[in-house]
Amino acid sequence: MVASGIATDMSDEARRTEGFKQRTRVESARETLLDAVTPHDRTERVPLRDADERVIATDVGAARPVPHYQRAAMDGYAVRAADTFGASDRSPEQLRVAEDVGPGTASRVHTGSELPAGADAVVMVEDTDRQGESLTVFDAVAGGENVAPVGEDVEADQTLYEAGHRLRPSDLGLLKSVGLDAVEVYERPRVSVIPTGEELVQDDPDPGEVVETNGQTVTQYVERWGGEATYRDVVSDDEDALRAAVEGDLDHDVVVTTGGSSVGERDLIPEVVDELGEVLVHGVALKPGHPVALGRVADTPVLMLPGYPVACIVNAVQFLRPTLERAGHLPTRGPPTTDARLTRKVVSGPGTRTYVRVQLGEDDEGVTATPTRASGSGVLSSVALADGWVVVPERREGYDAGETVPVENWEASR
């Protein structure tokens, strides 16, 4: 069933004639899509060295405390605190240096050293003067001073991370310190990427042929966003071939097609998906890339991205990335932004969310954003040579030159 505002009983010919008279707002389309995404429950145990950026599947606790022994927190001498009471520059205490600590004795320690038996404090080396085996102490210390107790960093059995946490290098260091060498994580969401179009070739195009880039680009975005991509061969604009391609990859968490998502005679993939399952949205109020279609076959979401390269990228960021996050238990993260001052006016149609590619610069007044000269949805260089995009919301018809706006760096890794 098509949920784009076009009558569901409309013939294919009428649908192509009418086009996208009504388009779903971006937020509504995303919400509809995510409602159709079920997070997978597959997990695997991986070594810590391979667990960076992976999402843990169970709560993780400390198998042992850190530190697991009392240790010196400073370079100096381990002492009994009582032996230093009253020590000062004017009235220092005299102690004897020995291996063991007992009444009237001190033992040399370094930061991280185990505190010798009998000691309960450490005098910093700069507060002492050693002559042979005689130690002069110029400052009193209290019991426990300059000593790291057992479990000061991590207590035994302490819960360190809850399920759903995405691991960072510092987390992995902490997990190793408490005695772990592997961790249970969710498997990466599996994504099938199917480029479509009989005009596509992988290299050396003849007139009328186009080098396939959308599938490769989407595949690399999937990997960057935490998924595992299967990059399929190009599928021709043939209903049987498209049907077989989609049906063959329904064991993946997400199926993505590129090209053939509009309403032309060769735009067949929405009809194929609607026959196999359901088209939830067809036509979204964003620019570039309004001919995107979002559907579901069985329990697998199917994203039908437009064939123009810029439109494909815009829709991948808006719909594929959050789908991966939902399917793979990945935390939702918006792109980092940079506030910049527009050097030229940008315009947008009313009711449409527009993504304006810009290059960042700097002048005497601060950071600037200059819209790229080439702005067509088929001009891949306008994305590849841009530093980000400015999002013009539906309620605005553009921004004036001189306005300060956030520039989204959509290509930030995570």
PDB file of C-alpha atoms in Angstrom, residues 11-286:
ATOM      1  CA  SER A  11      -3.167   2.478 -12.043  1.00  0.00           C
ATOM      2  CA  ASP A  12       0.556   2.431 -12.811  1.00  0.00           C
ATOM      3  CA  GLU A  13      -0.026   4.746 -15.777  1.00  0.00           C
ATOM      4  CA  ALA A  14      -2.031   7.214 -13.688  1.00  0.00           C
ATOM      5  CA  ARG A  15       0.536   7.131 -10.925  1.00  0.00           C
ATOM      6  CA  ARG A  16       3.273   8.028 -13.344  1.00  0.00           C
ATOM      7  CA  THR A  17       1.150  10.778 -14.874  1.00  0.00           C
ATOM      8  CA  GLU A  18       0.173  12.313 -11.534  1.00  0.00           C
ATOM      9  CA  GLY A  19       3.665  12.053 -10.072  1.00  0.00           C
ATOM     10  CA  PHE A  20       4.291  13.244  -6.525  1.00  0.00           C
ATOM     11  CA  LYS A  21       1.501  15.742  -5.955  1.00  0.00           C
ATOM     12  CA  GLN A  22       1.676  15.065  -2.228  1.00  0.00           C
ATOM     13  CA  ARG A  23       4.897  14.329  -0.385  1.00  0.00           C
ATOM     14  CA  THR A  24       5.432  13.069   3.147  1.00  0.00           C
ATOM     15  CA  ARG A  25       7.373  15.290   5.534  1.00  0.00           C
ATOM     16  CA  VAL A  26      10.845  14.010   6.424  1.00  0.00           C
ATOM     17  CA  GLU A  27      10.163  13.428  10.120  1.00  0.00           C
ATOM     18  CA  SER A  28       6.895  11.634   9.403  1.00  0.00           C
ATOM     19  CA  ALA A  29       8.520   9.446   6.757  1.00  0.00           C
ATOM     20  CA  ARG A  30      11.376   8.543   9.110  1.00  0.00           C
ATOM     21  CA  GLU A  31       8.980   7.716  11.926  1.00  0.00           C
ATOM     22  CA  THR A  32       6.897   5.503   9.632  1.00  0.00           C
ATOM     23  CA  LEU A  33      10.023   3.684   8.486  1.00  0.00           C
ATOM     24  CA  LEU A  34      11.469   3.158  11.964  1.00  0.00           C
ATOM     25  CA  ASP A  35       8.154   1.773  13.188  1.00  0.00           C
ATOM     26  CA  ALA A  36       8.723  -1.022  10.667  1.00  0.00           C
ATOM     27  CA  VAL A  37      12.251  -1.819  11.886  1.00  0.00           C
ATOM     28  CA  THR A  38      12.751  -4.553  14.480  1.00  0.00           C
ATOM     29  CA  PRO A  39      16.158  -4.635  16.222  1.00  0.00           C
ATOM     30  CA  HIS A  40      17.867  -7.980  15.674  1.00  0.00           C
ATOM     31  CA  ASP A  41      18.908 -10.140  18.632  1.00  0.00           C
ATOM     32  CA  ARG A  42      22.076 -11.774  17.276  1.00  0.00           C
ATOM     33  CA  THR A  43      25.183 -11.512  19.440  1.00  0.00           C
ATOM     34  CA  GLU A  44      28.793 -12.630  19.303  1.00  0.00           C
ATOM     35  CA  ARG A  45      31.744 -12.649  21.663  1.00  0.00           C
ATOM     36  CA  VAL A  46      34.724 -10.678  20.355  1.00  0.00           C
ATOM     37  CA  PRO A  47      38.211  -9.981  21.727  1.00  0.00           C
ATOM     38  CA  LEU A  48      38.648  -6.540  23.246  1.00  0.00           C
ATOM     39  CA  ARG A  49      41.080  -5.571  20.502  1.00  0.00           C
ATOM     40  CA  ASP A  50      38.248  -5.988  17.961  1.00  0.00           C
ATOM     41  CA  ALA A  51      35.477  -4.421  20.050  1.00  0.00           C
ATOM     42  CA  ASP A  52      35.998  -0.700  19.408  1.00  0.00           C
ATOM     43  CA  GLU A  53      32.683   0.942  18.413  1.00  0.00           C
ATOM     44  CA  ARG A  54      30.760  -2.291  19.015  1.00  0.00           C
ATOM     45  CA  VAL A  55      27.581  -2.260  21.127  1.00  0.00           C
ATOM     46  CA  ILE A  56      27.552  -4.504  24.179  1.00  0.00           C
ATOM     47  CA  ALA A  57      24.639  -6.922  24.417  1.00  0.00           C
ATOM     48  CA  THR A  58      24.656  -7.532  28.196  1.00  0.00           C
ATOM     49  CA  ASP A  59      25.578  -5.569  31.289  1.00  0.00           C
ATOM     50  CA  VAL A  60      29.314  -5.801  31.940  1.00  0.00           C
ATOM     51  CA  GLY A  61      30.729  -5.919  35.464  1.00  0.00           C
ATOM     52  CA  ALA A  62      34.186  -5.976  37.027  1.00  0.00           C
ATOM     53  CA  ALA A  63      35.636  -9.419  37.655  1.00  0.00           C
ATOM     54  CA  ARG A  64      38.136  -7.907  40.101  1.00  0.00           C
ATOM     55  CA  PRO A  65      38.766  -4.556  41.793  1.00  0.00           C
ATOM     56  CA  VAL A  66      41.175  -1.951  40.450  1.00  0.00           C
ATOM     57  CA  PRO A  67      43.609  -1.607  42.043  1.00  0.00           C
ATOM     58  CA  HIS A  68      43.527  -5.084  43.502  1.00  0.00           C
ATOM     59  CA  TYR A  69      46.138  -4.145  46.123  1.00  0.00           C
ATOM     60  CA  GLN A  70      46.940  -1.101  48.230  1.00  0.00           C
ATOM     61  CA  ARG A  71      49.404   0.991  46.265  1.00  0.00           C
ATOM     62  CA  ALA A  72      51.466   4.097  46.682  1.00  0.00           C
ATOM     63  CA  ALA A  73      49.892   7.117  44.988  1.00  0.00           C
ATOM     64  CA  MET A  74      53.149   9.127  45.137  1.00  0.00           C
ATOM     65  CA  ASP A  75      56.878   8.587  44.952  1.00  0.00           C
ATOM     66  CA  GLY A  76      58.208   8.642  48.498  1.00  0.00           C
ATOM     67  CA  TYR A  77      58.431   6.515  51.600  1.00  0.00           C
ATOM     68  CA  ALA A  78      55.867   4.154  53.078  1.00  0.00           C
ATOM     69  CA  VAL A  79      55.507   4.792  56.809  1.00  0.00           C
ATOM     70  CA  ARG A  80      53.262   4.319  59.793  1.00  0.00           C
ATOM     71  CA  ALA A  81      51.368   7.603  59.955  1.00  0.00           C
ATOM     72  CA  ALA A  82      51.728   7.696  63.716  1.00  0.00           C
ATOM     73  CA  ASP A  83      55.523   7.915  63.339  1.00  0.00           C
ATOM     74  CA  THR A  84      55.170  11.249  61.494  1.00  0.00           C
ATOM     75  CA  PHE A  85      52.788  13.037  63.846  1.00  0.00           C
ATOM     76  CA  GLY A  86      54.131  16.473  64.662  1.00  0.00           C
ATOM     77  CA  ALA A  87      56.746  16.469  61.898  1.00  0.00           C
ATOM     78  CA  SER A  88      57.435  19.905  60.358  1.00  0.00           C
ATOM     79  CA  ASP A  89      60.230  21.927  58.848  1.00  0.00           C
ATOM     80  CA  ARG A  90      61.170  23.193  62.312  1.00  0.00           C
ATOM     81  CA  SER A  91      60.681  19.894  64.083  1.00  0.00           C
ATOM     82  CA  PRO A  92      61.294  17.000  61.685  1.00  0.00           C
ATOM     83  CA  GLU A  93      61.006  13.325  62.613  1.00  0.00           C
ATOM     84  CA  GLN A  94      63.862  10.900  62.137  1.00  0.00           C
ATOM     85  CA  LEU A  95      63.147   7.435  60.717  1.00  0.00           C
ATOM     86  CA  ARG A  96      65.304   4.545  59.543  1.00  0.00           C
ATOM     87  CA  VAL A  97      65.056   3.257  55.970  1.00  0.00           C
ATOM     88  CA  ALA A  98      64.396  -0.488  55.801  1.00  0.00           C
ATOM     89  CA  GLU A  99      62.746  -3.107  53.557  1.00  0.00           C
ATOM     90  CA  ASP A 100      59.910  -3.665  56.028  1.00  0.00           C
ATOM     91  CA  VAL A 101      57.873  -1.034  57.817  1.00  0.00           C
ATOM     92  CA  GLY A 102      57.633  -1.144  61.551  1.00  0.00           C
ATOM     93  CA  PRO A 103      57.876   1.365  64.388  1.00  0.00           C
ATOM     94  CA  GLY A 104      60.337   4.075  63.447  1.00  0.00           C
ATOM     95  CA  THR A 105      61.098   2.724  59.969  1.00  0.00           C
ATOM     96  CA  ALA A 106      60.240   3.691  56.384  1.00  0.00           C
ATOM     97  CA  SER A 107      60.469   1.900  53.033  1.00  0.00           C
ATOM     98  CA  ARG A 108      61.172   3.518  49.663  1.00  0.00           C
ATOM     99  CA  VAL A 109      58.186   3.251  47.267  1.00  0.00           C
ATOM    100  CA  HIS A 110      57.311   4.532  43.812  1.00  0.00           C
ATOM    101  CA  THR A 111      53.958   5.509  42.358  1.00  0.00           C
ATOM    102  CA  GLY A 112      52.012   2.287  41.852  1.00  0.00           C
ATOM    103  CA  SER A 113      54.188   0.226  44.200  1.00  0.00           C
ATOM    104  CA  GLU A 114      52.451  -2.156  46.562  1.00  0.00           C
ATOM    105  CA  LEU A 115      52.234  -0.674  50.035  1.00  0.00           C
ATOM    106  CA  PRO A 116      54.529  -2.703  52.322  1.00  0.00           C
ATOM    107  CA  ALA A 117      52.988  -4.593  55.234  1.00  0.00           C
ATOM    108  CA  GLY A 118      52.842  -2.449  58.345  1.00  0.00           C
ATOM    109  CA  ALA A 119      52.602   0.846  56.457  1.00  0.00           C
ATOM    110  CA  ASP A 120      49.432   2.927  56.261  1.00  0.00           C
ATOM    111  CA  ALA A 121      50.627   6.117  54.542  1.00  0.00           C
ATOM    112  CA  VAL A 122      53.214   7.519  52.141  1.00  0.00           C
ATOM    113  CA  VAL A 123      55.363  10.601  52.715  1.00  0.00           C
ATOM    114  CA  MET A 124      56.151  12.366  49.432  1.00  0.00           C
ATOM    115  CA  VAL A 125      59.834  12.249  48.552  1.00  0.00           C
ATOM    116  CA  GLU A 126      60.019  16.063  48.390  1.00  0.00           C
ATOM    117  CA  ASP A 127      59.047  16.210  52.080  1.00  0.00           C
ATOM    118  CA  THR A 128      62.022  14.107  53.106  1.00  0.00           C
ATOM    119  CA  ASP A 129      65.803  14.151  53.158  1.00  0.00           C
ATOM    120  CA  ARG A 130      67.697  10.888  53.077  1.00  0.00           C
ATOM    121  CA  GLN A 131      71.250  10.462  54.224  1.00  0.00           C
ATOM    122  CA  GLY A 132      72.291   6.846  53.911  1.00  0.00           C
ATOM    123  CA  GLU A 133      69.761   4.806  55.872  1.00  0.00           C
ATOM    124  CA  SER A 134      68.608   7.820  57.890  1.00  0.00           C
ATOM    125  CA  LEU A 135      65.433   9.591  56.731  1.00  0.00           C
ATOM    126  CA  THR A 136      64.395  13.040  57.889  1.00  0.00           C
ATOM    127  CA  VAL A 137      60.637  13.672  57.529  1.00  0.00           C
ATOM    128  CA  PHE A 138      59.484  17.309  57.315  1.00  0.00           C
ATOM    129  CA  ASP A 139      55.714  16.806  57.004  1.00  0.00           C
ATOM    130  CA  ALA A 140      53.190  14.736  58.918  1.00  0.00           C
ATOM    131  CA  VAL A 141      50.833  12.438  57.065  1.00  0.00           C
ATOM    132  CA  ALA A 142      47.495  10.961  58.111  1.00  0.00           C
ATOM    133  CA  GLY A 143      46.530   7.324  57.815  1.00  0.00           C
ATOM    134  CA  GLY A 144      45.709   6.499  54.177  1.00  0.00           C
ATOM    135  CA  GLU A 145      47.350   9.666  52.847  1.00  0.00           C
ATOM    136  CA  ASN A 146      48.969   9.233  49.433  1.00  0.00           C
ATOM    137  CA  VAL A 147      47.699   5.652  49.323  1.00  0.00           C
ATOM    138  CA  ALA A 148      45.304   4.243  46.712  1.00  0.00           C
ATOM    139  CA  PRO A 149      43.068   1.698  48.478  1.00  0.00           C
ATOM    140  CA  VAL A 150      41.846  -1.559  46.969  1.00  0.00           C
ATOM    141  CA  GLY A 151      39.002  -0.776  44.575  1.00  0.00           C
ATOM    142  CA  GLU A 152      39.650   2.973  44.468  1.00  0.00           C
ATOM    143  CA  ASP A 153      39.260   2.932  40.664  1.00  0.00           C
ATOM    144  CA  VAL A 154      36.772   0.064  40.281  1.00  0.00           C
ATOM    145  CA  GLU A 155      35.096  -2.006  42.977  1.00  0.00           C
ATOM    146  CA  ALA A 156      34.733  -5.758  42.635  1.00  0.00           C
ATOM    147  CA  ASP A 157      31.451  -6.744  40.920  1.00  0.00           C
ATOM    148  CA  GLN A 158      30.754  -3.095  40.027  1.00  0.00           C
ATOM    149  CA  THR A 159      28.567  -2.707  36.912  1.00  0.00           C
ATOM    150  CA  LEU A 160      30.673  -0.778  34.433  1.00  0.00           C
ATOM    151  CA  TYR A 161      28.457  -0.611  31.343  1.00  0.00           C
ATOM    152  CA  GLU A 162      24.854  -1.458  30.600  1.00  0.00           C
ATOM    153  CA  ALA A 163      23.652  -3.261  27.492  1.00  0.00           C
ATOM    154  CA  GLY A 164      23.409  -0.855  24.568  1.00  0.00           C
ATOM    155  CA  HIS A 165      26.609   1.034  25.352  1.00  0.00           C
ATOM    156  CA  ARG A 166      28.857   1.626  22.342  1.00  0.00           C
ATOM    157  CA  LEU A 167      32.436   0.859  23.322  1.00  0.00           C
ATOM    158  CA  ARG A 168      35.291   3.350  23.040  1.00  0.00           C
ATOM    159  CA  PRO A 169      39.049   2.759  23.364  1.00  0.00           C
ATOM    160  CA  SER A 170      39.015   4.042  26.965  1.00  0.00           C
ATOM    161  CA  ASP A 171      36.221   1.562  27.791  1.00  0.00           C
ATOM    162  CA  LEU A 172      38.258  -1.299  26.378  1.00  0.00           C
ATOM    163  CA  GLY A 173      41.237  -0.299  28.495  1.00  0.00           C
ATOM    164  CA  LEU A 174      39.042  -0.327  31.596  1.00  0.00           C
ATOM    165  CA  LEU A 175      37.587  -3.730  30.729  1.00  0.00           C
ATOM    166  CA  LYS A 176      41.067  -5.164  30.301  1.00  0.00           C
ATOM    167  CA  SER A 177      42.113  -3.722  33.663  1.00  0.00           C
ATOM    168  CA  VAL A 178      39.343  -5.645  35.447  1.00  0.00           C
ATOM    169  CA  GLY A 179      40.380  -8.957  33.937  1.00  0.00           C
ATOM    170  CA  LEU A 180      38.283  -9.261  30.754  1.00  0.00           C
ATOM    171  CA  ASP A 181      39.726 -10.256  27.392  1.00  0.00           C
ATOM    172  CA  ALA A 182      36.484 -10.451  25.383  1.00  0.00           C
ATOM    173  CA  VAL A 183      32.985  -9.008  25.484  1.00  0.00           C
ATOM    174  CA  GLU A 184      29.516 -10.001  24.223  1.00  0.00           C
ATOM    175  CA  VAL A 185      28.307  -7.559  21.559  1.00  0.00           C
ATOM    176  CA  TYR A 186      25.490  -7.317  19.062  1.00  0.00           C
ATOM    177  CA  GLU A 187      26.394  -8.435  15.585  1.00  0.00           C
ATOM    178  CA  ARG A 188      26.665  -5.635  13.081  1.00  0.00           C
ATOM    179  CA  PRO A 189      23.379  -5.114  11.192  1.00  0.00           C
ATOM    180  CA  ARG A 190      23.559  -6.800   7.786  1.00  0.00           C
ATOM    181  CA  VAL A 191      22.626  -4.665   4.791  1.00  0.00           C
ATOM    182  CA  SER A 192      22.135  -5.733   1.184  1.00  0.00           C
ATOM    183  CA  VAL A 193      22.987  -2.969  -1.296  1.00  0.00           C
ATOM    184  CA  ILE A 194      21.480  -3.525  -4.759  1.00  0.00           C
ATOM    185  CA  PRO A 195      22.285  -0.982  -7.495  1.00  0.00           C
ATOM    186  CA  THR A 196      19.714  -0.996 -10.297  1.00  0.00           C
ATOM    187  CA  GLY A 197      19.681   0.364 -13.833  1.00  0.00           C
ATOM    188  CA  GLU A 198      20.496  -1.183 -17.201  1.00  0.00           C
ATOM    189  CA  GLU A 199      22.723   1.786 -18.041  1.00  0.00           C
ATOM    190  CA  LEU A 200      25.146   1.117 -15.170  1.00  0.00           C
ATOM    191  CA  VAL A 201      28.650  -0.289 -15.641  1.00  0.00           C
ATOM    192  CA  GLN A 202      31.589  -0.621 -13.279  1.00  0.00           C
ATOM    193  CA  ASP A 203      34.174   1.044 -15.541  1.00  0.00           C
ATOM    194  CA  ASP A 204      34.928   2.319 -19.062  1.00  0.00           C
ATOM    195  CA  PRO A 205      31.434   3.587 -19.949  1.00  0.00           C
ATOM    196  CA  ASP A 206      30.322   3.856 -23.542  1.00  0.00           C
ATOM    197  CA  PRO A 207      28.005   6.689 -24.609  1.00  0.00           C
ATOM    198  CA  GLY A 208      24.714   6.222 -22.787  1.00  0.00           C
ATOM    199  CA  GLU A 209      26.339   4.227 -19.984  1.00  0.00           C
ATOM    200  CA  VAL A 210      27.071   5.490 -16.480  1.00  0.00           C
ATOM    201  CA  VAL A 211      29.667   4.302 -13.985  1.00  0.00           C
ATOM    202  CA  GLU A 212      27.959   2.759 -10.958  1.00  0.00           C
ATOM    203  CA  THR A 213      28.804   4.846  -7.871  1.00  0.00           C
ATOM    204  CA  ASN A 214      25.678   4.860  -5.712  1.00  0.00           C
ATOM    205  CA  GLY A 215      25.989   1.242  -4.618  1.00  0.00           C
ATOM    206  CA  GLN A 216      29.641   1.646  -3.742  1.00  0.00           C
ATOM    207  CA  THR A 217      28.981   4.890  -1.858  1.00  0.00           C
ATOM    208  CA  VAL A 218      26.091   3.416   0.127  1.00  0.00           C
ATOM    209  CA  THR A 219      28.143   0.297   0.898  1.00  0.00           C
ATOM    210  CA  GLN A 220      30.917   2.403   2.373  1.00  0.00           C
ATOM    211  CA  TYR A 221      28.462   4.491   4.374  1.00  0.00           C
ATOM    212  CA  VAL A 222      26.999   1.298   5.822  1.00  0.00           C
ATOM    213  CA  GLU A 223      30.467   0.184   6.930  1.00  0.00           C
ATOM    214  CA  ARG A 224      31.246   3.617   8.350  1.00  0.00           C
ATOM    215  CA  TRP A 225      27.953   3.707  10.259  1.00  0.00           C
ATOM    216  CA  GLY A 226      28.541   0.368  11.956  1.00  0.00           C
ATOM    217  CA  GLY A 227      26.887  -2.097   9.580  1.00  0.00           C
ATOM    218  CA  GLU A 228      28.072  -4.970   7.418  1.00  0.00           C
ATOM    219  CA  ALA A 229      27.275  -4.462   3.744  1.00  0.00           C
ATOM    220  CA  THR A 230      26.820  -6.913   0.881  1.00  0.00           C
ATOM    221  CA  TYR A 231      27.417  -5.018  -2.364  1.00  0.00           C
ATOM    222  CA  ARG A 232      25.502  -6.797  -5.124  1.00  0.00           C
ATOM    223  CA  ASP A 233      26.024  -6.728  -8.872  1.00  0.00           C
ATOM    224  CA  VAL A 234      23.939  -4.283 -10.869  1.00  0.00           C
ATOM    225  CA  VAL A 235      20.384  -5.466 -11.527  1.00  0.00           C
ATOM    226  CA  SER A 236      18.702  -4.440 -14.781  1.00  0.00           C
ATOM    227  CA  ASP A 237      15.360  -2.619 -14.974  1.00  0.00           C
ATOM    228  CA  ASP A 238      13.359  -5.821 -15.205  1.00  0.00           C
ATOM    229  CA  GLU A 239      10.577  -6.749 -12.795  1.00  0.00           C
ATOM    230  CA  ASP A 240      11.544 -10.410 -12.534  1.00  0.00           C
ATOM    231  CA  ALA A 241      15.213  -9.580 -11.948  1.00  0.00           C
ATOM    232  CA  LEU A 242      14.359  -6.948  -9.349  1.00  0.00           C
ATOM    233  CA  ARG A 243      11.935  -9.282  -7.608  1.00  0.00           C
ATOM    234  CA  ALA A 244      14.534 -12.032  -7.407  1.00  0.00           C
ATOM    235  CA  ALA A 245      17.183  -9.624  -6.087  1.00  0.00           C
ATOM    236  CA  VAL A 246      14.966  -8.353  -3.273  1.00  0.00           C
ATOM    237  CA  GLU A 247      13.588 -11.771  -2.348  1.00  0.00           C
ATOM    238  CA  GLY A 248      17.086 -13.259  -2.325  1.00  0.00           C
ATOM    239  CA  ASP A 249      18.317 -10.863   0.349  1.00  0.00           C
ATOM    240  CA  LEU A 250      15.422 -10.827   2.799  1.00  0.00           C
ATOM    241  CA  ASP A 251      17.657 -12.646   5.285  1.00  0.00           C
ATOM    242  CA  HIS A 252      19.476  -9.319   5.738  1.00  0.00           C
ATOM    243  CA  ASP A 253      18.374  -6.778   8.339  1.00  0.00           C
ATOM    244  CA  VAL A 254      17.929  -4.099   5.666  1.00  0.00           C
ATOM    245  CA  VAL A 255      17.704  -4.134   1.878  1.00  0.00           C
ATOM    246  CA  VAL A 256      18.717  -0.977   0.008  1.00  0.00           C
ATOM    247  CA  THR A 257      18.249  -0.386  -3.691  1.00  0.00           C
ATOM    248  CA  THR A 258      19.642   2.547  -5.645  1.00  0.00           C
ATOM    249  CA  GLY A 259      17.950   3.943  -8.743  1.00  0.00           C
ATOM    250  CA  GLY A 260      14.528   3.335 -10.255  1.00  0.00           C
ATOM    251  CA  SER A 261      12.574   4.793  -7.333  1.00  0.00           C
ATOM    252  CA  SER A 262      10.653   7.527  -9.155  1.00  0.00           C
ATOM    253  CA  VAL A 263       7.541   7.259 -11.367  1.00  0.00           C
ATOM    254  CA  GLY A 264       9.020   6.831 -14.841  1.00  0.00           C
ATOM    255  CA  GLU A 265       8.429   3.830 -17.077  1.00  0.00           C
ATOM    256  CA  ARG A 266      11.722   2.270 -15.962  1.00  0.00           C
ATOM    257  CA  ASP A 267      11.163   3.045 -12.273  1.00  0.00           C
ATOM    258  CA  LEU A 268       9.930  -0.398 -11.322  1.00  0.00           C
ATOM    259  CA  ILE A 269      11.272  -1.097  -7.854  1.00  0.00           C
ATOM    260  CA  PRO A 270       8.393   0.516  -5.877  1.00  0.00           C
ATOM    261  CA  GLU A 271       5.891  -1.650  -7.759  1.00  0.00           C
ATOM    262  CA  VAL A 272       7.979  -4.763  -7.124  1.00  0.00           C
ATOM    263  CA  VAL A 273       8.240  -4.033  -3.392  1.00  0.00           C
ATOM    264  CA  ASP A 274       4.524  -3.234  -3.160  1.00  0.00           C
ATOM    265  CA  GLU A 275       3.773  -6.565  -4.831  1.00  0.00           C
ATOM    266  CA  LEU A 276       6.063  -8.470  -2.444  1.00  0.00           C
ATOM    267  CA  GLY A 277       5.125  -6.533   0.669  1.00  0.00           C
ATOM    268  CA  GLU A 278       4.167  -2.921   1.263  1.00  0.00           C
ATOM    269  CA  VAL A 279       5.393   0.501   0.209  1.00  0.00           C
ATOM    270  CA  LEU A 280       4.998   2.675   3.289  1.00  0.00           C
ATOM    271  CA  VAL A 281       6.102   6.010   1.836  1.00  0.00           C
ATOM    272  CA  HIS A 282       6.718   7.091  -1.759  1.00  0.00           C
ATOM    273  CA  GLY A 283       7.770  10.683  -2.226  1.00  0.00           C
ATOM    274  CA  VAL A 284       9.239  12.777   0.593  1.00  0.00           C
ATOM    275  CA  ALA A 285       9.267  16.564   0.910  1.00  0.00           C
ATOM    276  CA  LEU A 286      13.020  17.005   0.749  1.00  0.00           C
TER     277      LEU A 286
END
